Coordinates of C-alpha atoms in Angstrom, one line a residue:
M1 CA -63.8 -1.4 -28.5
T2 CA -61.2 1.3 -28.7
V3 CA -58.6 1.3 -25.9
I4 CA -56.6 4.4 -25.3
E5 CA -53.6 4.9 -23.1
I6 CA -54.1 7.7 -20.6
P7 CA -50.7 9.2 -19.6
T8 CA -50.0 9.2 -15.9
D9 CA -47.1 11.6 -16.1
A10 CA -48.5 15.2 -15.6
Y11 CA -46.7 16.7 -18.5
A12 CA -47.5 13.9 -20.9
A13 CA -51.1 14.0 -19.7
A14 CA -51.3 17.8 -20.4
D15 CA -49.9 17.2 -23.9
W16 CA -52.5 14.5 -24.4
L17 CA -55.3 16.8 -23.3
A18 CA -54.1 19.6 -25.6
A19 CA -53.8 17.2 -28.5
R20 CA -57.3 15.9 -28.0
H21 CA -58.9 19.3 -27.6
P22 CA -58.0 22.0 -30.1
W23 CA -59.8 24.6 -27.9
V24 CA -57.5 23.8 -25.0
R25 CA -54.4 24.0 -27.3
E26 CA -55.6 27.4 -28.6
L27 CA -56.1 28.8 -25.1
V28 CA -52.8 27.5 -23.8
E29 CA -51.0 28.9 -26.8
R30 CA -52.4 32.4 -26.1
I31 CA -50.6 32.2 -22.8
A32 CA -47.5 30.0 -23.3
G33 CA -46.8 30.3 -27.1
Q34 CA -46.6 27.4 -29.4
I35 CA -46.6 24.3 -27.2
D36 CA -44.8 22.2 -29.8
R37 CA -41.8 24.5 -29.2
R38 CA -42.1 24.7 -25.4
E39 CA -41.6 21.6 -23.3
D40 CA -42.3 23.8 -20.2
W41 CA -45.7 25.1 -21.4
L42 CA -47.5 23.6 -18.5
D43 CA -45.1 25.3 -16.0
V44 CA -45.7 28.7 -17.9
L45 CA -49.5 28.1 -17.7
T46 CA -49.4 27.2 -14.0
Q47 CA -47.2 30.2 -13.2
A48 CA -49.6 32.5 -15.1
V49 CA -52.6 31.2 -13.2
N50 CA -50.9 31.5 -9.8
E51 CA -49.5 35.0 -10.5
S52 CA -52.8 36.3 -11.7
D53 CA -54.1 36.7 -8.1
G54 CA -51.1 38.8 -7.2
D55 CA -51.6 41.0 -10.3
S56 CA -55.2 41.6 -9.4
A57 CA -54.2 42.6 -5.9
A58 CA -51.5 44.9 -7.3
W59 CA -54.1 46.6 -9.4
V60 CA -56.6 47.0 -6.5
E61 CA -53.8 48.7 -4.5
Y62 CA -52.7 50.9 -7.4
E63 CA -56.3 52.1 -8.0
R64 CA -56.7 52.7 -4.3
R65 CA -53.5 54.9 -4.2
H66 CA -54.0 56.4 -7.6
P67 CA -57.7 56.7 -8.6
A68 CA -58.3 56.4 -12.4
P69 CA -58.8 59.7 -14.1
A70 CA -62.0 60.4 -16.1
D71 CA -60.2 61.9 -19.1
D72 CA -59.5 59.2 -21.8
E73 CA -56.0 60.4 -22.6
A74 CA -55.1 60.7 -19.0
F75 CA -56.6 57.2 -18.3
W76 CA -54.3 55.5 -20.8
E77 CA -51.3 57.3 -19.3
W78 CA -52.5 56.2 -15.8
H79 CA -53.0 52.7 -17.0
A80 CA -49.5 52.5 -18.5
Q81 CA -48.1 53.6 -15.1
G82 CA -49.9 50.8 -13.3
P83 CA -48.6 47.3 -12.5
Q84 CA -47.1 45.5 -15.4
P85 CA -47.6 41.7 -15.2
A86 CA -45.5 39.3 -17.2
P87 CA -47.0 38.6 -20.7
P88 CA -48.4 35.1 -19.8
V89 CA -50.1 36.6 -16.7
R90 CA -51.5 39.4 -18.8
A91 CA -52.7 36.9 -21.5
F92 CA -54.5 34.9 -18.8
G93 CA -55.9 38.0 -17.2
V94 CA -57.8 39.1 -20.3
M95 CA -59.5 35.8 -20.9
S96 CA -63.2 35.3 -20.3
G97 CA -64.4 33.6 -17.2
G98 CA -65.1 30.3 -19.0
E99 CA -61.6 30.4 -20.6
K100 CA -60.0 31.0 -17.3
R101 CA -61.9 28.1 -15.7
L102 CA -60.7 25.8 -18.4
I103 CA -57.1 27.0 -18.1
R104 CA -57.2 26.6 -14.3
L105 CA -58.4 23.0 -14.8
V106 CA -55.5 22.2 -17.2
A107 CA -53.0 24.0 -14.9
T108 CA -54.0 21.6 -12.0
L109 CA -52.0 18.9 -13.9
G110 CA -48.8 20.9 -13.4
S111 CA -48.9 22.1 -9.8
R112 CA -51.1 23.5 -7.1
V113 CA -53.4 26.2 -8.4
P114 CA -56.5 27.7 -7.0
W115 CA -59.4 25.6 -8.3
S116 CA -62.7 24.4 -7.0
P117 CA -65.5 22.2 -8.2
A118 CA -67.6 25.3 -8.1
E119 CA -65.7 26.3 -11.2
V120 CA -67.2 23.4 -13.2
S121 CA -69.4 25.5 -15.4
F122 CA -68.5 24.5 -19.0
D123 CA -70.1 24.3 -22.4
Q124 CA -70.0 21.0 -24.3
R125 CA -66.4 21.5 -25.3
G126 CA -65.4 22.2 -21.7
A127 CA -67.4 19.2 -20.5
A128 CA -65.4 17.0 -22.9
V129 CA -62.2 18.4 -21.5
L130 CA -63.4 17.8 -17.9
A131 CA -64.3 14.2 -18.8
D132 CA -60.7 13.6 -20.2
W133 CA -59.3 15.4 -17.1
L134 CA -61.2 13.0 -14.9
A135 CA -59.8 10.1 -17.0
I136 CA -56.3 11.4 -16.2
V137 CA -57.0 11.6 -12.5
H138 CA -58.5 8.1 -12.6
A139 CA -55.5 6.8 -14.4
Q140 CA -53.1 8.3 -11.8
L141 CA -54.8 6.6 -8.9
P142 CA -53.7 3.0 -8.0
A143 CA -55.9 0.2 -9.3
S144 CA -56.4 -0.9 -5.7
A145 CA -58.4 2.3 -5.1
Y146 CA -61.3 0.9 -7.2
P147 CA -63.4 -2.3 -6.8
A148 CA -62.3 -4.7 -9.5
A149 CA -65.6 -4.7 -11.4
S150 CA -65.7 -0.9 -11.6
D151 CA -62.2 0.0 -12.7
D152 CA -63.1 1.3 -16.1
A153 CA -66.8 1.9 -15.5
L154 CA -66.3 5.5 -14.5
I155 CA -64.2 6.3 -17.6
V156 CA -66.6 4.5 -19.9
R157 CA -69.4 6.7 -18.6
L158 CA -67.3 9.9 -18.8
A159 CA -66.2 9.0 -22.3
A160 CA -69.8 9.4 -23.5
V161 CA -69.5 13.1 -22.8
S162 CA -66.2 13.3 -24.8
D163 CA -67.4 11.1 -27.7
A164 CA -69.1 13.9 -29.6
T165 CA -66.0 16.0 -29.5
N166 CA -63.2 13.5 -29.8
G167 CA -64.6 10.3 -31.2
E168 CA -65.6 7.1 -29.5
V169 CA -63.6 5.9 -26.5
R170 CA -64.8 2.8 -24.7
A171 CA -62.0 1.7 -22.4
V172 CA -59.0 3.0 -20.8
S173 CA -55.8 1.1 -20.2
R174 CA -53.6 1.7 -17.2

């Protein structure tokens, strides 16, 4: 039986998640740069997610006040005159819907971000990340929140989802 330690500190948990899932690391680094060089990468990620709604609203207002021209050359000039989000917000903004859902999930470890269970629509890689995210949440709750016989039962079941991606995990130590 393999026993792994799930970090309960949010930043250590985010590092653990990025280390276990190369896809998470790749997406995070598109927004925050190399995470090995940035201790604050989770803060950068969370800020990008939270500021993206404001950026979207700014573009809606800009387009309302200044409709986009039909001419290609004029369009790019018009676009350059529009709202200019910070580079991390821009990097998040151009991601696919699935990538954004995964980044939002990771960002929940850092701070409050808009996220809903309705956003749980992942492929196999995303499902493995979700299983590990749930393991992190489980590890952060006090042991008294669970009946004694079921403490690790949830994680053992969730680990089955993650096994194909990350290797076998059978128990979690708190």
